[in-house]
Amino acid sequence: MENTVIKINNLVKRYGDLIALDHLELEIKQGEIFGLLGPNGSGKTTTINCLLSLLAFDKGDIEIFGKKMTPVSYDIKKEIGVIMQNVTVFDELTVYENIDYFCGLYINDKAKRKQYVEDAIKFVELGDFRKFYPKKLSGGLLRRLNIACGIAHKPKLIILDEPTVAVDPQSRNRILEGIQELNKNGATVIYTSHYMEEVEQICTRIAIMDKGKKIAEGTKDELKRMIKNTETITIEILDIPENILKEISGLPHVYDTDLSNGKLTVCCSGGKHNLTRVLDVLQRNELSFGRVYTELPTLNDVFLEITGTALRDKEE
Ligand SMILES: Nc1ncnc2c1ncn2[C@@H]1O[C@H](COP(=O)(O)OP(=O)(O)OP(=O)(O)O)[C@@H](O)[C@H]1O
Ligand SMILES: [Mg+2]
């Protein structure tokens, strides 16, 4: 299709006996911020490396901008900006020189390049640090430099592999806003992360990966509609007699209850007055309780229902 930017067909990548990518299919459209969400080791970086022809794979094929991607597809590569998971800048070059170097790989015209480097510095808000060497930058600023190096040549497709790991909240917000800005200005974005909150915040469509497989795909709302959980109620309470806990478990729309660490958790599927019904049982039985809150399903719930393990548990 015309507005398809990336098409991955039946991709298989093995490392010895380990199947890192297991018949992966992906299609990414122009204008998307496409999220690849998965725990450590699920195959996100392997997907990116195959996509860029940096890594040979065992099976499948990849098209970018409607053309087959190969290690020598320089015409495709110059339209792509890559921000790798591990920071890749030169220690012996300053902030300005680093950006100028990476931009210079694609932009020969000197005046144009100067303007592009300035735009990139402004974009990541490193204006006060242009003469700094990478070693003098904090983790967050270093990540921002890494991003500036990847996007300075104004690519049509931007791939970011976990750009916010070990970054302070201020830099994290600047990075997330920046990605949305780049997208508004016309770039298609691929964003990998194991932080579901970030993916929910910025991605227009999401593929959830686990063990090299795509286990679900859709907008965040579509993904959440795939599961039975619609609401999780949490009530701080020290103890509940067995028979009353049973009564709550038997309420309409309740499919799971748990009492641990001073908290009652009630998982509901559908229905409109679940919280009122649960509180009504507690009040009728004159049980006192502390804070009460309800949460809509998260992408963690989606991951949990499909795989049986929590995405969160796997985070460091
Ligand atoms: N060079 C390699 N040799 C052998 N196994 C590898 C190699 N690179 C990755 N793997 C394995 O392939 C699987 C996928 O790894 P990959 O780095 O793609 O995951 P990821 O989703 O990017 O994880 P993370 O969130 O930790 O970055 C993992 O089991 C990993 O241990
Ligand atoms: Mg990775």
Short mmCIF file of C-alpha atoms and ligand atoms in Angstrom, two decimals:
data_model
loop_
_atom_site.label_atom_id
_atom_site.label_comp_id
_atom_site.label_asym_id
_atom_site.label_seq_id
_atom_site.Cartn_x
_atom_site.Cartn_y
_atom_site.Cartn_z
CA MET A 1 0.00 0.00 0.00
CA GLU A 2 1.08 3.49 -0.78
CA ASN A 3 1.24 4.88 2.74
CA THR A 4 3.02 1.85 4.16
CA VAL A 5 6.46 2.85 5.41
CA ILE A 6 7.63 -0.50 6.76
CA LYS A 7 6.53 -4.00 5.98
CA ILE A 8 8.06 -6.95 7.80
CA ASN A 9 7.03 -10.36 6.50
CA ASN A 10 7.53 -13.58 8.37
CA LEU A 11 10.79 -12.55 10.02
CA VAL A 12 12.76 -15.24 11.81
CA LYS A 13 16.04 -14.58 13.62
CA ARG A 14 17.91 -17.27 15.53
CA TYR A 15 20.91 -16.97 17.81
CA GLY A 16 22.01 -20.59 17.92
CA ASP A 17 19.12 -22.48 19.48
CA LEU A 18 17.38 -19.34 20.67
CA ILE A 19 14.58 -18.02 18.46
CA ALA A 20 14.87 -14.27 19.02
CA LEU A 21 12.23 -13.40 16.40
CA ASP A 22 9.54 -15.93 15.73
CA HIS A 23 7.71 -15.29 12.43
CA LEU A 24 7.22 -11.62 13.11
CA GLU A 25 4.83 -9.61 10.94
CA LEU A 26 4.63 -5.83 11.17
CA GLU A 27 3.23 -3.08 9.01
CA ILE A 28 3.85 0.53 9.89
CA LYS A 29 2.04 3.37 8.15
CA GLN A 30 3.12 6.86 7.36
CA GLY A 31 2.46 9.33 10.19
CA GLU A 32 2.30 6.78 12.97
CA ILE A 33 4.14 6.74 16.25
CA PHE A 34 4.37 2.99 16.36
CA GLY A 35 5.21 1.45 19.72
CA LEU A 36 7.04 -1.83 20.14
CA LEU A 37 6.31 -2.76 23.75
CA GLY A 38 7.83 -5.78 25.40
CA PRO A 39 9.84 -6.92 28.41
CA ASN A 40 13.62 -7.32 28.40
CA GLY A 41 14.71 -9.89 25.89
CA SER A 42 11.44 -9.94 23.94
CA GLY A 43 13.22 -9.03 20.68
CA LYS A 44 12.76 -5.28 20.27
CA THR A 45 16.40 -4.43 19.52
CA THR A 46 16.76 -7.50 17.31
CA THR A 47 13.77 -6.29 15.29
CA ILE A 48 15.36 -2.84 14.85
CA ASN A 49 18.74 -4.32 13.86
CA CYS A 50 17.12 -6.59 11.26
CA LEU A 51 15.04 -3.70 9.99
CA LEU A 52 18.18 -1.66 9.38
CA SER A 53 20.01 -4.60 7.77
CA LEU A 54 22.62 -4.42 10.52
CA LEU A 55 21.89 -8.03 11.37
CA ALA A 56 21.43 -10.96 9.01
CA PHE A 57 18.25 -12.96 9.61
CA ASP A 58 17.20 -16.52 8.87
CA LYS A 59 13.91 -16.00 7.11
CA GLY A 60 11.51 -13.33 5.93
CA ASP A 61 11.81 -10.03 4.13
CA ILE A 62 11.66 -6.35 4.89
CA GLU A 63 10.44 -3.45 2.78
CA ILE A 64 10.97 0.18 3.65
CA PHE A 65 9.35 2.97 1.59
CA GLY A 66 8.10 0.25 -0.75
CA LYS A 67 11.59 -1.09 -1.56
CA LYS A 68 13.38 -4.18 -0.36
CA MET A 69 15.83 -3.30 2.40
CA THR A 70 19.42 -4.60 2.02
CA PRO A 71 22.75 -3.74 3.68
CA VAL A 72 23.59 -1.48 0.72
CA SER A 73 20.25 0.36 0.48
CA TYR A 74 21.88 3.74 1.08
CA ASP A 75 19.00 5.62 -0.57
CA ILE A 76 16.67 4.18 2.08
CA LYS A 77 19.15 4.56 4.94
CA LYS A 78 19.61 8.28 4.39
CA GLU A 79 15.90 8.82 5.05
CA ILE A 80 16.11 7.02 8.41
CA GLY A 81 17.25 8.44 11.73
CA VAL A 82 18.27 5.88 14.33
CA ILE A 83 18.68 6.38 18.04
CA MET A 84 20.23 3.21 19.40
CA GLN A 85 19.62 1.77 22.84
CA ASN A 86 23.27 2.22 23.74
CA VAL A 87 24.48 5.80 23.37
CA THR A 88 26.70 6.08 20.30
CA VAL A 89 28.57 9.40 20.34
CA PHE A 90 32.26 10.25 20.11
CA ASP A 91 33.90 11.08 23.46
CA GLU A 92 36.57 13.18 21.79
CA LEU A 93 34.06 15.45 20.03
CA THR A 94 31.97 18.20 21.67
CA VAL A 95 28.18 18.30 21.61
CA TYR A 96 28.25 20.54 18.53
CA GLU A 97 30.93 18.52 16.75
CA ASN A 98 29.12 15.24 17.38
CA ILE A 99 25.86 16.49 15.88
CA ASP A 100 27.75 18.10 12.99
CA TYR A 101 29.56 14.82 12.31
CA PHE A 102 26.40 12.70 12.16
CA CYS A 103 24.52 15.32 10.16
CA GLY A 104 27.47 15.53 7.77
CA LEU A 105 27.07 11.87 6.86
CA TYR A 106 23.93 12.88 4.96
CA ILE A 107 24.02 16.64 4.39
CA ASN A 108 26.94 17.92 2.29
CA ASP A 109 25.84 21.51 1.80
CA LYS A 110 27.68 23.46 4.52
CA ALA A 111 25.19 26.28 5.09
CA LYS A 112 22.28 23.87 5.19
CA ARG A 113 24.16 21.60 7.58
CA LYS A 114 24.92 24.48 9.93
CA GLN A 115 21.24 25.34 10.07
CA TYR A 116 20.26 21.69 10.64
CA VAL A 117 22.79 21.31 13.48
CA GLU A 118 21.44 24.48 15.11
CA ASP A 119 17.88 23.19 14.73
CA ALA A 120 18.85 19.91 16.39
CA ILE A 121 20.62 21.65 19.30
CA LYS A 122 17.60 23.84 19.85
CA PHE A 123 15.28 20.88 19.58
CA VAL A 124 16.93 18.89 22.40
CA GLU A 125 17.61 22.10 24.38
CA LEU A 126 21.38 21.63 24.56
CA GLY A 127 22.20 25.24 23.62
CA ASP A 128 24.09 25.85 26.86
CA PHE A 129 26.17 22.71 26.39
CA ARG A 130 27.37 22.96 22.78
CA LYS A 131 31.05 23.07 23.79
CA PHE A 132 30.75 20.28 26.36
CA TYR A 133 32.30 16.87 25.85
CA PRO A 134 29.97 13.87 26.36
CA LYS A 135 31.76 12.80 29.57
CA LYS A 136 30.66 16.05 31.23
CA LEU A 137 26.97 15.50 30.46
CA SER A 138 24.45 13.91 32.83
CA GLY A 139 22.68 10.72 31.71
CA GLY A 140 19.63 12.65 30.53
CA LEU A 141 21.62 15.24 28.57
CA LEU A 142 23.73 12.50 26.98
CA ARG A 143 20.55 10.77 25.78
CA ARG A 144 19.37 14.08 24.34
CA LEU A 145 22.68 14.46 22.48
CA ASN A 146 22.27 10.91 21.17
CA ILE A 147 18.82 11.87 19.87
CA ALA A 148 20.10 15.10 18.29
CA CYS A 149 22.75 13.08 16.40
CA GLY A 150 20.08 10.72 15.08
CA ILE A 151 17.58 13.34 13.89
CA ALA A 152 19.75 16.28 12.75
CA HIS A 153 19.49 15.35 9.07
CA LYS A 154 15.66 15.56 9.29
CA PRO A 155 14.85 11.96 8.34
CA LYS A 156 11.39 10.82 7.26
CA LEU A 157 11.51 7.76 9.49
CA ILE A 158 12.85 7.90 13.04
CA ILE A 159 13.61 4.79 15.07
CA LEU A 160 14.21 5.15 18.79
CA ASP A 161 15.24 2.13 20.85
CA GLU A 162 14.43 2.72 24.53
CA PRO A 163 15.59 6.34 24.54
CA THR A 164 14.43 7.08 28.09
CA VAL A 165 16.14 4.33 30.08
CA ALA A 166 18.07 5.78 33.04
CA VAL A 167 16.91 9.32 32.28
CA ASP A 168 15.71 11.92 34.81
CA PRO A 169 11.99 12.90 34.64
CA GLN A 170 12.69 16.31 33.11
CA SER A 171 14.73 14.88 30.23
CA ARG A 172 12.21 12.08 29.85
CA ASN A 173 9.36 14.55 29.36
CA ARG A 174 11.45 16.62 26.96
CA ILE A 175 12.22 13.47 24.95
CA LEU A 176 8.59 12.33 24.81
CA GLU A 177 7.34 15.78 23.82
CA GLY A 178 10.12 16.04 21.26
CA ILE A 179 9.10 12.76 19.63
CA GLN A 180 5.52 13.98 19.32
CA GLU A 181 6.78 17.23 17.80
CA LEU A 182 8.90 15.38 15.21
CA ASN A 183 5.86 13.31 14.35
CA LYS A 184 3.67 16.42 13.97
CA ASN A 185 6.29 17.79 11.59
CA GLY A 186 5.81 14.75 9.37
CA ALA A 187 8.15 11.99 10.58
CA THR A 188 6.97 8.43 11.04
CA VAL A 189 8.29 7.10 14.34
CA ILE A 190 9.07 3.68 15.76
CA TYR A 191 9.45 3.72 19.50
CA THR A 192 10.51 0.73 21.55
CA SER A 193 10.11 0.59 25.29
CA HIS A 194 9.37 -1.66 28.19
CA TYR A 195 7.60 1.22 29.96
CA MET A 196 3.92 0.79 29.19
CA GLU A 197 3.05 4.27 30.51
CA GLU A 198 5.28 5.94 27.90
CA VAL A 199 3.93 3.84 25.09
CA GLU A 200 0.36 4.64 26.17
CA GLN A 201 1.22 8.31 26.34
CA ILE A 202 2.67 8.84 22.87
CA CYS A 203 2.03 5.88 20.55
CA THR A 204 -0.78 5.90 18.01
CA ARG A 205 -0.52 2.13 17.53
CA ILE A 206 1.23 -0.54 19.57
CA ALA A 207 2.51 -4.06 19.01
CA ILE A 208 3.10 -6.02 22.20
CA MET A 209 5.99 -8.47 21.96
CA ASP A 210 6.92 -11.42 24.09
CA LYS A 211 9.62 -14.02 23.42
CA GLY A 212 10.12 -12.89 19.83
CA LYS A 213 6.44 -13.03 18.96
CA LYS A 214 3.88 -10.31 18.41
CA ILE A 215 1.17 -11.25 20.87
CA ALA A 216 -1.23 -8.34 20.26
CA GLU A 217 -1.52 -5.20 18.17
CA GLY A 218 -3.79 -2.16 18.01
CA THR A 219 -4.41 1.28 19.45
CA LYS A 220 -4.25 1.38 23.23
CA ASP A 221 -8.05 1.38 23.39
CA GLU A 222 -8.31 -1.57 21.00
CA LEU A 223 -5.77 -3.51 23.05
CA LYS A 224 -7.67 -2.85 26.25
CA ARG A 225 -10.93 -3.98 24.67
CA MET A 226 -9.33 -7.35 23.87
CA ILE A 227 -9.29 -8.34 27.52
CA LYS A 228 -12.04 -9.03 30.01
CA ASN A 229 -10.79 -6.61 32.69
CA THR A 230 -12.59 -3.25 32.59
CA GLU A 231 -11.96 -1.99 36.10
CA THR A 232 -9.80 -2.89 39.09
CA ILE A 233 -11.03 -1.70 42.48
CA THR A 234 -8.55 -1.40 45.35
CA ILE A 235 -9.63 -0.86 48.97
CA GLU A 236 -7.26 -0.48 51.90
CA ILE A 237 -8.60 -2.79 54.58
CA LEU A 238 -6.87 -4.88 57.22
CA ASP A 239 -9.03 -7.97 57.26
CA ILE A 240 -12.30 -9.31 55.91
CA PRO A 241 -14.12 -12.36 57.26
CA GLU A 242 -14.16 -15.28 54.83
CA ASN A 243 -17.93 -15.20 54.25
CA ILE A 244 -17.91 -11.49 53.37
CA LEU A 245 -15.02 -11.94 50.94
CA LYS A 246 -17.09 -14.70 49.34
CA GLU A 247 -20.06 -12.36 49.04
CA ILE A 248 -17.87 -9.82 47.20
CA SER A 249 -16.48 -12.52 44.92
CA GLY A 250 -20.06 -13.47 44.08
CA LEU A 251 -21.15 -9.95 43.05
CA PRO A 252 -22.16 -9.47 39.41
CA HIS A 253 -19.24 -8.66 37.04
CA VAL A 254 -16.59 -9.59 39.63
CA TYR A 255 -14.22 -12.26 38.28
CA ASP A 256 -11.31 -12.12 40.72
CA THR A 257 -10.63 -10.93 44.27
CA ASP A 258 -7.44 -10.82 46.28
CA LEU A 259 -6.74 -9.83 49.87
CA SER A 260 -3.09 -9.22 50.65
CA ASN A 261 -0.77 -6.57 52.11
CA GLY A 262 -3.72 -4.75 53.68
CA LYS A 263 -5.44 -4.34 50.35
CA LEU A 264 -8.54 -5.84 48.82
CA THR A 265 -8.35 -5.97 45.04
CA VAL A 266 -11.50 -6.65 43.05
CA CYS A 267 -11.25 -7.23 39.30
CA CYS A 268 -14.39 -6.52 37.30
CA SER A 269 -15.51 -7.21 33.77
CA GLY A 270 -18.22 -4.84 32.52
CA GLY A 271 -21.04 -3.40 34.64
CA LYS A 272 -21.55 0.14 35.83
CA HIS A 273 -21.91 0.15 39.60
CA ASN A 274 -19.21 -2.22 40.72
CA LEU A 275 -17.62 0.11 43.26
CA THR A 276 -20.97 1.00 44.84
CA ARG A 277 -21.86 -2.69 45.21
CA VAL A 278 -18.54 -3.58 46.86
CA LEU A 279 -18.69 -0.64 49.27
CA ASP A 280 -22.28 -1.51 50.08
CA VAL A 281 -21.26 -5.01 51.22
CA LEU A 282 -18.52 -3.57 53.46
CA GLN A 283 -20.80 -0.95 54.98
CA ARG A 284 -23.67 -3.39 55.62
CA ASN A 285 -21.21 -5.55 57.53
CA GLU A 286 -19.85 -2.53 59.40
CA LEU A 287 -16.28 -3.07 58.24
CA SER A 288 -14.10 0.03 58.30
CA PHE A 289 -11.66 0.70 55.48
CA GLY A 290 -9.11 3.27 54.32
CA ARG A 291 -8.45 4.64 50.85
CA VAL A 292 -10.51 3.44 47.93
CA TYR A 293 -9.57 3.77 44.27
CA THR A 294 -10.46 2.27 40.93
CA GLU A 295 -8.28 1.93 37.85
CA LEU A 296 -9.07 1.37 34.20
CA PRO A 297 -7.11 -1.45 32.57
CA THR A 298 -3.50 -0.72 31.65
CA LEU A 299 -1.35 -2.31 28.97
CA ASN A 300 0.11 -4.34 31.82
CA ASP A 301 -3.32 -5.94 32.28
CA VAL A 302 -3.36 -6.72 28.57
CA PHE A 303 0.08 -8.33 28.80
CA LEU A 304 -0.93 -10.19 31.97
CA GLU A 305 -4.11 -11.65 30.51
CA ILE A 306 -2.41 -12.81 27.32
CA THR A 307 0.85 -14.18 28.74
CA GLY A 308 0.03 -14.96 32.38
CA THR A 309 2.93 -12.85 33.65
CA ALA A 310 3.07 -9.14 34.40
CA LEU A 311 5.10 -6.81 32.21
CA ARG A 312 5.88 -4.88 35.38
CA ASP A 313 7.45 -7.87 37.14
CA LYS A 314 10.06 -8.04 34.46
CA GLU A 315 11.14 -4.43 34.79
CA GLU A 316 14.32 -3.61 36.64
N1 LIG B 1 24.22 -11.26 19.91
C1 LIG B 1 23.41 -12.11 20.54
N2 LIG B 1 23.77 -13.40 20.75
C2 LIG B 1 22.94 -14.26 21.36
N3 LIG B 1 21.73 -13.95 21.84
C3 LIG B 1 21.31 -12.68 21.69
C4 LIG B 1 22.13 -11.69 21.03
N4 LIG B 1 21.45 -10.53 21.03
C5 LIG B 1 20.28 -10.76 21.64
N5 LIG B 1 20.17 -12.05 22.05
C6 LIG B 1 19.01 -12.68 22.70
O1 LIG B 1 17.88 -12.49 21.85
C7 LIG B 1 16.72 -12.18 22.62
C8 LIG B 1 16.15 -10.86 22.18
O2 LIG B 1 17.05 -9.83 22.55
P1 LIG B 1 16.81 -8.30 22.26
O3 LIG B 1 18.03 -7.57 22.65
O4 LIG B 1 16.32 -8.14 20.87
O5 LIG B 1 15.61 -7.97 23.27
P2 LIG B 1 15.02 -6.55 23.70
O6 LIG B 1 13.54 -6.69 23.64
O7 LIG B 1 15.66 -5.47 22.93
O8 LIG B 1 15.45 -6.46 25.23
P3 LIG B 1 15.89 -5.20 26.14
O9 LIG B 1 14.60 -4.61 26.67
O10 LIG B 1 16.69 -5.82 27.21
O11 LIG B 1 16.67 -4.26 25.29
C9 LIG B 1 17.15 -12.23 24.08
O12 LIG B 1 16.84 -13.50 24.60
C10 LIG B 1 18.64 -12.01 24.02
O13 LIG B 1 19.29 -12.62 25.10
MG MG B 2 16.73 -3.83 23.45
#
